[in-house]
């Protein structure tokens, strides 16, 4: 069976003018700022104007611990939104904006896939309305003002050895990970070691995603800590008098972007925080608007349920005050076979032939990961629905094995073919989600604000990851003491670890036990509103592979983009 490329499917879709998409949600043209015919910004005035409307059912899409290829969360999110609309419900999808680093690196695009994708594909993956660039500019303005403060006399007595603020760029470029700035003569600044992160890893991006309003964003930007004075006190963007100008640069970026799917279902695309050192969820303001103009809002969280979903519950929902009604857990045959330990999947290489052979026993051997991720959803009082994302190479016996495991764990299950069949392929999933979301909400946060930081870390490690406990390096323990002394102890935690295992070791598959979470460093994103312990080596500036996607992306003789996938 030959399947057209995602780009060909996107171009063949019968798109509607964006004001017609907005009209599905009763969002009037006075709230739209069009960017061409198929994209628009939505004014934040919509939050107040729509406040009296009934609240939508709020549905999260997460997944089992993924393989390096990913298991299709975005495609499932889009397919579910389309299917809910086919069932007669007003639905809206909310996803993150793709970073151009991975687009030109390994992914080649991140808009969903097949007949369940956000379109136009080129617009989504290439700049969109410039939000990424606004975040980059605001972040680097603060960097410039910090270095200028040092150069002009350092009135705040900032310790150059304790500066934590780096620079960002929306590309994959390993050579910028660690650099020295200020080289040259005395007029060229003070030399110091620093580096670049990718824009998605910027705290400014996390601030954009977690802000409830323009003025809330202004306050959060002011709270960003860039380093510490010689007396140990934190130095903020407000003290550097940078937060106001940063807010001005982000004044348009905080407005969510409205697009559509291949079947004309409305999609809010907004913010793109990193899924490792940040919370990996789209914006609060997009969800707040979508939640007052639809019957169902379907939103996605990065990586597996131990990461994106846990942060959705304990960081995003804590900030927004919104409460989820159901959670979809995407599972694939290949992921559970990989968790059996019998197969190795490497990004950029063909799947091993033995992985594609019919083998329900391998699925069952890797099913502990599915059981644990179902448990992780239930820990928060949310009803789980397992979505079996069907691939053409799967076998019915393998789908039956996943269904057996999920139902035994008390979850609803649906096999979904949305990649090939669009919304109609996800109807069974949509029906199961409607059932789950109709149950009374019992949502609960995993820990209170009042718990100390060690207790919060320990709670996530033991209850969500299955660890026996937590160990801290002396530096990490010292940071925790300092943060609590500086008043940061009430913040939630965002544990940075590998996404390829429930543990901190990517080689431990399934649902490992008998291990300890090693915290080697702790940092604070005070503006965004969380503390992030680092467990392992987290790359915040990716590199390019031997043959990055950028080699295939070009313009054809008609001026059309080619090579996005």
Coordinates of C-alpha atoms in Angstrom, one line a residue:
X1 CA 0.0 0.0 0.0
X2 CA 1.4 3.3 -1.1
X3 CA 0.7 6.2 1.3
X4 CA 1.2 9.8 0.0
X5 CA 3.7 11.9 2.0
X6 CA 2.4 14.1 4.8
X7 CA 3.3 17.1 2.6
X8 CA 1.3 15.8 -0.3
X9 CA -1.7 15.0 2.0
X10 CA -1.5 18.5 3.5
X11 CA -1.5 20.1 0.0
X12 CA -4.4 18.0 -1.1
X13 CA -6.6 18.9 1.9
X14 CA -9.6 21.2 1.2
X15 CA -8.8 24.0 3.6
X16 CA -11.4 26.5 4.7
X17 CA -10.7 30.2 5.3
X18 CA -9.6 30.7 8.9
X19 CA -12.6 32.8 9.8
X20 CA -14.8 29.9 9.0
X21 CA -12.8 27.7 11.3
X22 CA -13.1 30.3 14.0
X23 CA -16.9 30.4 13.4
X24 CA -17.1 26.7 14.4
X25 CA -16.1 27.9 17.8
X26 CA -18.2 31.0 17.8
X27 CA -15.1 33.1 17.8
X28 CA -16.0 36.3 16.0
X29 CA -13.8 38.1 13.4
X30 CA -13.2 40.9 15.9
X31 CA -11.1 38.5 17.9
X32 CA -9.0 37.3 14.9
X33 CA -5.8 38.7 13.5
X34 CA -5.3 36.9 10.2
X35 CA -1.9 35.8 8.9
X36 CA -3.1 34.9 5.4
X37 CA -6.2 32.8 4.7
X38 CA -5.3 29.8 6.9
X39 CA -3.7 31.1 10.0
X40 CA -4.8 33.7 12.6
X41 CA -3.8 35.0 16.0
X42 CA -6.6 35.0 18.6
X43 CA -6.9 38.0 20.8
X44 CA -6.6 37.4 24.5
X45 CA -9.8 39.4 24.8
X46 CA -11.5 36.1 24.0
X47 CA -10.7 34.9 27.5
X48 CA -12.9 37.5 29.1
X49 CA -15.5 37.6 26.3
X50 CA -16.1 33.8 26.4
X51 CA -15.9 33.4 30.2
X52 CA -19.6 32.8 30.7
X53 CA -19.8 29.9 28.3
X54 CA -19.9 26.3 29.7
X55 CA -16.6 24.7 30.2
X56 CA -15.5 22.0 27.7
X57 CA -14.5 18.5 28.7
X58 CA -10.7 18.6 29.0
X59 CA -8.8 15.6 27.5
X60 CA -5.1 15.0 27.7
X61 CA -3.2 12.8 25.3
X62 CA 0.0 11.1 26.6
X63 CA 1.7 7.8 25.9
X64 CA 3.7 4.8 27.1
X65 CA 7.4 5.4 27.4
X66 CA 8.3 6.0 23.7
X67 CA 10.9 4.5 21.4
X68 CA 13.3 7.0 19.8
X69 CA 10.8 7.2 16.9
X70 CA 7.9 8.5 19.0
X71 CA 4.5 6.7 19.1
X72 CA 2.2 9.2 17.4
X73 CA 0.8 11.4 20.2
X74 CA 0.3 14.4 17.9
X75 CA -1.3 12.3 15.2
X76 CA -3.6 10.7 17.8
X77 CA -4.5 14.1 19.3
X78 CA -5.5 15.4 15.9
X79 CA -7.3 12.2 14.9
X80 CA -9.3 12.2 18.2
X81 CA -10.3 15.8 17.7
X82 CA -11.5 15.0 14.2
X83 CA -13.4 11.9 15.4
X84 CA -15.2 13.9 18.1
X85 CA -16.3 16.3 15.5
X86 CA -17.6 13.4 13.3
X87 CA -19.7 12.3 16.4
X88 CA -21.4 15.7 16.4
X89 CA -19.4 17.4 19.1
X90 CA -17.7 20.8 18.8
X91 CA -14.0 19.9 19.3
X92 CA -10.8 21.8 19.4
X93 CA -7.2 20.5 19.4
X94 CA -4.4 22.3 21.3
X95 CA -0.7 21.4 20.5
X96 CA 2.8 22.9 20.8
X97 CA 4.5 24.7 18.0
X98 CA 7.3 22.7 16.4
X99 CA 10.9 23.9 16.9
X100 CA 12.8 24.4 13.6
X101 CA 15.8 22.7 15.2
X102 CA 14.3 19.2 15.1
X103 CA 12.4 20.1 11.8
X104 CA 15.8 20.6 10.0
X105 CA 17.5 18.0 12.2
X106 CA 15.8 14.6 12.4
X107 CA 12.0 15.0 12.3
X108 CA 11.5 16.9 9.0
X109 CA 8.2 18.2 10.5
X110 CA 6.0 17.8 13.5
X111 CA 2.4 18.5 12.5
X112 CA 0.8 15.1 13.1
X113 CA 0.9 12.7 10.2
X114 CA -1.1 11.0 7.4
X115 CA -4.7 12.0 7.4
X116 CA -4.6 13.4 10.9
X117 CA -2.3 16.4 10.7
X118 CA -2.4 20.1 11.1
X119 CA -2.3 22.1 7.9
X120 CA -0.8 23.9 6.0
X121 CA 2.2 21.8 7.0
X122 CA 4.7 24.3 5.6
X123 CA 3.3 27.2 7.7
X124 CA 3.2 25.2 10.9
X125 CA 6.8 23.9 10.6
X126 CA 8.4 27.0 9.2
X127 CA 8.2 30.1 11.4
X128 CA 4.3 30.1 11.6
X129 CA 3.6 33.6 13.0
X130 CA 7.1 34.2 14.4
X131 CA 6.5 33.3 18.1
X132 CA 9.8 31.3 18.2
X133 CA 11.7 34.2 17.0
X134 CA 10.0 36.5 19.5
X135 CA 11.0 34.2 22.4
X136 CA 14.6 34.0 21.0
X137 CA 14.8 37.8 20.8
X138 CA 13.3 38.4 24.3
X139 CA 15.7 35.8 25.8
X140 CA 18.7 37.2 24.1
X141 CA 17.8 40.8 25.0
X142 CA 18.0 39.7 28.7
X143 CA 21.4 38.1 28.0
X144 CA 22.7 41.3 26.4
X145 CA 21.4 43.5 29.2
X146 CA 23.0 41.1 31.7
X147 CA 26.4 41.3 30.0
X148 CA 26.1 45.0 29.5
X149 CA 25.4 45.4 33.3
X150 CA 28.7 43.5 34.0
X151 CA 30.5 45.7 31.5
X152 CA 29.2 49.0 32.9
X153 CA 30.3 48.5 36.4
X154 CA 28.2 45.6 37.9
X155 CA 26.1 47.7 40.3
X156 CA 24.3 44.6 41.5
X157 CA 27.6 42.9 42.4
X158 CA 26.7 39.8 40.3
X159 CA 29.1 37.0 40.7
X160 CA 30.4 36.1 37.2
X161 CA 31.0 32.5 38.3
X162 CA 27.3 32.1 39.3
X163 CA 25.5 33.4 36.2
X164 CA 23.0 30.8 35.1
X165 CA 21.5 32.7 32.1
X166 CA 22.7 31.6 28.7
X167 CA 21.6 32.5 25.1
X168 CA 19.3 30.6 22.8
X169 CA 18.8 29.9 19.1
X170 CA 16.2 27.8 17.2
X171 CA 18.6 25.6 15.5
X172 CA 20.4 22.3 16.3
X173 CA 24.1 23.4 16.7
X174 CA 26.3 21.4 19.0
X175 CA 29.3 23.8 18.6
X176 CA 27.4 26.5 20.5
X177 CA 26.8 24.3 23.6
X178 CA 29.8 25.8 25.4
X179 CA 31.5 29.0 24.3
X180 CA 33.5 32.0 25.6
X181 CA 32.0 35.4 25.1
X182 CA 33.6 38.9 25.4
X183 CA 36.8 38.1 23.6
X184 CA 38.7 41.0 22.0
X185 CA 39.5 44.3 23.6
X186 CA 38.2 46.1 26.7
X187 CA 35.3 47.5 24.6
X188 CA 34.1 44.0 23.7
X189 CA 32.8 43.0 27.1
X190 CA 34.1 40.8 29.9
X191 CA 35.2 37.4 28.8
X192 CA 33.3 34.5 30.5
X193 CA 32.3 31.0 29.7
X194 CA 28.7 30.5 28.7
X195 CA 26.7 28.8 25.9
X196 CA 23.6 28.4 23.8
X197 CA 20.4 26.4 24.4
X198 CA 17.7 25.7 21.8
X199 CA 14.9 28.2 22.0
X200 CA 12.4 25.5 23.1
X201 CA 14.6 25.1 26.2
X202 CA 14.4 28.8 27.1
X203 CA 12.7 29.7 30.4
X204 CA 11.1 32.5 28.4
X205 CA 9.3 29.8 26.4
X206 CA 8.1 28.1 29.6
X207 CA 6.9 31.5 30.8
X208 CA 5.0 32.0 27.6
X209 CA 3.3 28.6 27.9
X210 CA 2.4 29.0 31.6
X211 CA 1.2 32.6 31.7
X212 CA -2.6 33.2 32.2
X213 CA -2.5 36.7 30.7
X214 CA -0.3 39.4 29.3
X215 CA 0.2 41.0 32.7
X216 CA 0.9 37.6 34.3
X217 CA 3.6 37.1 31.7
X218 CA 5.1 40.5 32.6
X219 CA 5.3 39.5 36.3
X220 CA 6.8 36.1 35.5
X221 CA 9.4 37.6 33.2
X222 CA 10.4 39.9 36.0
X223 CA 10.9 37.0 38.4
X224 CA 13.4 35.2 36.1
X225 CA 16.6 34.6 38.0
X226 CA 19.7 35.1 35.8
X227 CA 22.4 34.4 38.5
X228 CA 23.5 35.3 42.0
X229 CA 25.2 38.2 43.6
X230 CA 28.4 37.7 45.6
X231 CA 26.3 37.7 48.8
X232 CA 24.3 34.7 47.5
X233 CA 21.1 36.6 46.8
X234 CA 19.3 35.9 43.5
X235 CA 19.4 38.5 40.7
X236 CA 16.3 38.9 38.6
X237 CA 15.3 40.3 35.2
X238 CA 13.3 42.9 37.1
X239 CA 16.5 44.1 38.8
X240 CA 18.2 44.4 35.5
X241 CA 15.2 46.4 34.2
X242 CA 14.8 44.1 31.3
X243 CA 11.3 42.5 31.9
X244 CA 9.3 45.4 30.4
X245 CA 11.1 45.3 27.1
X246 CA 11.0 41.5 27.0
X247 CA 7.2 41.7 27.4
X248 CA 6.9 44.2 24.6
X249 CA 8.8 41.7 22.3
X250 CA 6.3 39.0 23.4
X251 CA 3.1 41.1 23.2
X252 CA 2.0 39.4 20.0
X253 CA 3.5 36.0 20.7
X254 CA 1.3 35.4 23.7
X255 CA -1.8 35.3 21.4
X256 CA -2.5 31.7 20.4
X257 CA -2.4 30.7 16.7
X258 CA -5.5 29.2 15.2
X259 CA -5.2 26.6 12.4
X260 CA -7.1 23.6 11.2
X261 CA -6.7 19.8 10.6
X262 CA -7.0 18.0 7.3
X263 CA -10.7 17.7 8.1
X264 CA -11.1 21.3 9.1
X265 CA -11.2 20.8 12.9
X266 CA -10.0 23.9 14.7
X267 CA -6.5 23.7 16.2
X268 CA -4.8 26.0 18.6
X269 CA -1.0 25.9 18.1
X270 CA 0.9 27.8 20.8
X271 CA 4.2 27.7 22.6
X272 CA 6.8 24.9 22.5
X273 CA 8.5 24.3 25.8
X274 CA 11.2 21.6 25.8
X275 CA 9.9 18.2 27.1
X276 CA 13.0 17.5 29.3
X277 CA 14.0 20.5 31.3
X278 CA 10.6 22.2 30.9
X279 CA 7.1 21.0 31.3
X280 CA 6.5 20.1 27.6
X281 CA 2.9 21.3 27.1
X282 CA 1.2 23.9 25.0
X283 CA 0.0 27.1 26.4
X284 CA -2.5 27.8 29.2
X285 CA -4.1 30.7 27.3
X286 CA -4.9 28.5 24.3
X287 CA -6.5 25.9 26.6
X288 CA -8.5 28.5 28.4
X289 CA -9.9 30.0 25.2
X290 CA -10.5 26.6 23.6
X291 CA -12.2 25.4 26.8
X292 CA -14.9 28.0 26.5
X293 CA -15.8 27.6 22.9
X294 CA -16.0 23.9 22.4
X295 CA -17.5 20.7 23.9
X296 CA -14.1 18.9 24.0
X297 CA -10.6 20.2 24.1
X298 CA -7.9 17.6 23.2
X299 CA -4.4 18.7 24.2
X300 CA -1.1 16.8 24.1
X301 CA 1.8 16.5 26.6
X302 CA 5.4 15.6 25.6
X303 CA 7.0 12.1 25.9
X304 CA 5.5 9.4 28.1
X305 CA 3.0 9.8 31.0
X306 CA 5.7 9.8 33.5
X307 CA 7.0 13.0 32.1
X308 CA 4.6 15.2 30.0
X309 CA 1.4 14.0 31.7
X310 CA 2.9 14.3 35.2
X311 CA 3.9 17.8 34.5
X312 CA 0.6 18.6 32.8
X313 CA -1.2 17.6 36.0
X314 CA 1.2 19.0 38.6
X315 CA 2.5 22.1 36.8
X316 CA 0.2 23.2 34.1
X317 CA -3.1 22.4 35.8
X318 CA -1.7 23.8 39.1
X319 CA -1.1 27.1 37.2
X320 CA -4.2 27.3 35.1
X321 CA -6.8 25.9 37.6
X322 CA -8.2 23.7 34.8
X323 CA -9.1 20.2 35.6
X324 CA -8.8 17.3 33.2
X325 CA -11.7 14.9 32.6
X326 CA -10.0 12.0 30.8
X327 CA -6.5 11.1 29.6
X328 CA -5.6 9.1 26.5
X329 CA -2.5 6.8 26.7
X330 CA -1.1 6.1 23.2
X331 CA 0.4 2.6 22.9
X332 CA 2.0 0.9 19.9
X333 CA 2.9 -2.7 19.2
X334 CA 6.4 -1.6 18.4
X335 CA 6.9 0.3 21.7
X336 CA 5.7 -2.6 23.9
X337 CA 7.8 -5.1 21.8
X338 CA 10.8 -2.8 22.4
X339 CA 10.1 -2.8 26.2
X340 CA 10.4 -6.6 26.1
X341 CA 14.1 -6.0 25.7
X342 CA 14.2 -8.3 22.7
X343 CA 14.4 -5.6 20.0
X344 CA 16.5 -2.4 19.5
X345 CA 15.1 0.6 17.7
X346 CA 17.4 3.3 16.4
X347 CA 16.2 6.6 15.0
X348 CA 17.1 7.0 11.3
X349 CA 17.5 3.2 10.7
X350 CA 14.9 0.7 9.4
X351 CA 13.0 -1.3 12.0
X352 CA 14.5 -4.8 12.5
X353 CA 12.5 -7.4 10.5
X354 CA 12.0 -9.5 13.6
X355 CA 10.2 -6.6 15.3
X356 CA 7.6 -6.7 12.5
X357 CA 7.0 -10.4 12.7
X358 CA 3.8 -11.5 14.5
X359 CA 4.6 -12.0 18.1
X360 CA 2.0 -11.2 20.8
X361 CA 4.2 -12.8 23.4
X362 CA 6.7 -10.0 22.9
X363 CA 3.9 -7.4 23.4
X364 CA 2.9 -9.1 26.7
X365 CA 6.6 -9.2 27.7
X366 CA 6.8 -5.5 27.4
X367 CA 3.4 -4.7 28.9
X368 CA 4.7 -3.7 32.4
X369 CA 5.4 -0.2 31.0
X370 CA 1.8 0.1 29.8
X371 CA 0.5 -1.1 33.2
X372 CA 2.6 1.5 35.1
X373 CA 1.6 4.4 32.8
X374 CA -2.0 3.5 33.3
X375 CA -1.3 3.6 37.0
X376 CA 0.4 7.0 36.6
X377 CA -2.8 8.5 35.1
X378 CA -4.9 7.0 37.8
X379 CA -2.6 8.4 40.5
X380 CA -4.1 11.8 39.6
X381 CA -7.7 10.6 39.7
X382 CA -8.1 10.8 35.9
X383 CA -9.9 8.1 33.8
X384 CA -7.4 6.5 31.3
X385 CA -8.3 5.4 27.8
X386 CA -5.6 3.3 26.0
X387 CA -5.4 4.2 22.3
X388 CA -3.7 1.5 20.2
X389 CA -2.1 3.5 17.4
X390 CA -2.4 1.0 14.6
X391 CA 0.4 0.5 12.1
X392 CA -0.1 -1.4 8.8
X393 CA 2.7 -3.8 9.9
X394 CA 0.7 -4.8 13.1
X395 CA -1.1 -8.0 13.6
X396 CA -4.6 -8.5 15.1
X397 CA -3.2 -10.8 17.8
X398 CA -0.9 -8.1 18.9
X399 CA -3.7 -5.6 19.2
X400 CA -5.6 -8.2 21.2
X401 CA -2.7 -8.6 23.6
X402 CA -2.6 -4.8 24.3
X403 CA -6.4 -4.8 24.8
X404 CA -6.1 -7.7 27.3
X405 CA -3.5 -5.9 29.3
X406 CA -5.2 -2.6 29.4
X407 CA -8.6 -3.9 30.3
X408 CA -7.1 -6.0 33.0
X409 CA -5.6 -2.8 34.4
X410 CA -9.1 -1.2 34.4
X411 CA -8.7 1.1 31.4
X412 CA -10.9 1.5 28.4
X413 CA -9.2 0.5 25.1
X414 CA -9.7 1.4 21.4
X415 CA -7.8 0.5 18.3
X416 CA -7.3 3.6 16.2
X417 CA -6.3 3.9 12.5
X418 CA -6.4 7.7 12.3
X419 CA -3.1 7.9 10.4
X420 CA -4.6 6.2 7.4
X421 CA -8.3 6.9 7.9
X422 CA -8.5 10.3 9.6
X423 CA -11.3 11.0 12.0
X424 CA -13.4 8.0 11.0
X425 CA -10.4 5.7 12.0
X426 CA -10.6 7.2 15.5
X427 CA -14.3 6.9 16.1
X428 CA -14.0 4.0 18.6
X429 CA -11.4 6.0 20.5
X430 CA -13.7 9.1 20.5
X431 CA -16.6 7.1 21.9
X432 CA -14.4 5.7 24.7
X433 CA -13.2 9.2 25.5
X434 CA -16.7 10.5 25.7
X435 CA -17.6 7.7 28.1
X436 CA -14.5 8.3 30.3
X437 CA -15.0 12.1 30.3
X438 CA -18.6 11.7 31.4
X439 CA -17.5 10.1 34.7
X440 CA -17.3 12.5 37.7
X441 CA -13.9 14.2 37.9
X442 CA -11.7 13.0 40.8
X443 CA -8.6 14.9 39.7
X444 CA -6.0 15.5 42.4
X445 CA -2.5 17.0 42.5
X446 CA 0.3 14.6 43.5
X447 CA 1.7 16.9 46.3
X448 CA 0.7 20.2 47.9
X449 CA 2.6 23.5 47.4
X450 CA 3.5 23.4 51.1
X451 CA 5.6 20.2 50.8
X452 CA 9.4 20.8 50.8
X453 CA 11.3 20.3 47.6
X454 CA 12.9 17.0 48.7
X455 CA 9.4 15.6 49.5
X456 CA 8.1 16.7 46.1
X457 CA 11.0 15.0 44.3
X458 CA 10.7 11.9 46.4
X459 CA 7.0 11.7 45.7
X460 CA 7.3 11.8 41.9
X461 CA 10.3 9.4 42.0
X462 CA 8.6 6.8 44.1
X463 CA 5.0 7.0 42.9
X464 CA 5.4 7.9 39.2
X465 CA 8.8 6.4 38.3
X466 CA 8.8 3.4 40.6
X467 CA 12.2 4.3 42.3
X468 CA 13.2 3.1 45.7
X469 CA 14.4 6.6 46.7
X470 CA 16.5 9.6 45.6
X471 CA 20.2 10.4 46.0
X472 CA 21.7 13.9 45.8
X473 CA 25.1 15.1 45.0
X474 CA 26.5 17.7 47.5
X475 CA 25.9 20.4 45.0
X476 CA 22.3 19.4 44.4
X477 CA 21.6 19.3 48.2
X478 CA 23.2 22.7 48.6
X479 CA 21.0 24.2 45.8
X480 CA 17.9 22.8 47.4
X481 CA 18.8 24.5 50.7
X482 CA 19.5 27.8 48.9
X483 CA 16.3 27.7 46.9
X484 CA 14.2 27.1 50.0
X485 CA 16.1 29.9 51.8
X486 CA 15.3 32.2 48.9
X487 CA 11.6 31.4 49.0
X488 CA 11.4 29.0 46.0
X489 CA 10.4 26.0 48.1
X490 CA 6.7 26.3 47.3
X491 CA 7.3 25.8 43.6
X492 CA 6.4 22.4 41.9
X493 CA 9.2 20.2 40.6
X494 CA 9.9 19.4 37.0
X495 CA 12.3 16.4 37.0
X496 CA 14.7 16.4 34.0
X497 CA 15.5 12.8 33.1
X498 CA 15.6 10.6 30.0
X499 CA 12.3 10.1 28.2
X500 CA 13.3 6.6 27.0
X501 CA 12.8 4.9 30.4
X502 CA 10.6 5.3 33.5
X503 CA 13.9 5.4 35.3
X504 CA 16.9 7.8 34.8
X505 CA 18.7 5.2 32.8
X506 CA 17.6 4.9 29.1
X507 CA 18.8 1.3 29.1
X508 CA 16.2 0.2 31.7
X509 CA 13.1 -0.8 29.8
X510 CA 9.6 -1.8 30.9
X511 CA 8.8 -0.8 34.5
X512 CA 12.2 -1.1 36.4
X513 CA 12.3 -1.5 40.1
X514 CA 15.1 -1.6 42.7
X515 CA 16.8 1.6 41.5
X516 CA 17.5 5.1 43.0
X517 CA 16.9 8.4 41.2
X518 CA 20.3 10.2 41.1
X519 CA 19.9 14.0 41.3
X520 CA 23.2 15.6 40.2
X521 CA 22.1 19.2 39.9
X522 CA 19.1 21.4 40.7
X523 CA 18.1 24.6 38.9
X524 CA 15.3 27.0 39.3
X525 CA 13.0 28.4 36.7
X526 CA 11.5 31.0 39.0
X527 CA 9.7 33.0 36.3
X528 CA 8.1 29.9 34.8
X529 CA 7.3 28.7 38.3
X530 CA 9.1 25.4 38.9
X531 CA 12.4 23.9 40.2
X532 CA 14.0 21.3 38.0
X533 CA 16.3 18.6 39.3
X534 CA 18.6 17.2 36.7
X535 CA 19.1 13.4 36.6
X536 CA 21.7 12.4 34.0
X537 CA 23.2 14.3 31.1
X538 CA 20.5 16.6 29.6
X539 CA 21.3 18.1 26.2
X540 CA 19.6 21.5 25.9
X541 CA 21.2 22.2 22.5
X542 CA 20.8 19.3 20.1
X543 CA 23.3 18.5 17.4
X544 CA 22.7 17.5 13.8
X545 CA 23.1 13.9 12.5
X546 CA 25.2 12.7 9.6
X547 CA 22.4 13.4 7.2
X548 CA 20.0 16.0 8.7
X549 CA 16.6 16.6 7.3
X550 CA 17.9 20.0 6.1
X551 CA 19.7 18.2 3.3
X552 CA 16.4 17.1 1.8
X553 CA 14.5 20.3 2.3
X554 CA 14.5 22.6 -0.8
X555 CA 12.4 24.6 -3.2
X556 CA 11.2 23.0 -6.5
X557 CA 10.9 24.6 -9.9
X558 CA 7.4 25.9 -9.0
X559 CA 8.6 27.6 -5.8
X560 CA 7.0 24.9 -3.6
X561 CA 8.7 23.5 -0.5
X562 CA 9.9 19.9 -0.8
X563 CA 11.5 17.5 1.7
X564 CA 9.3 18.2 4.7
X565 CA 8.0 14.8 6.0

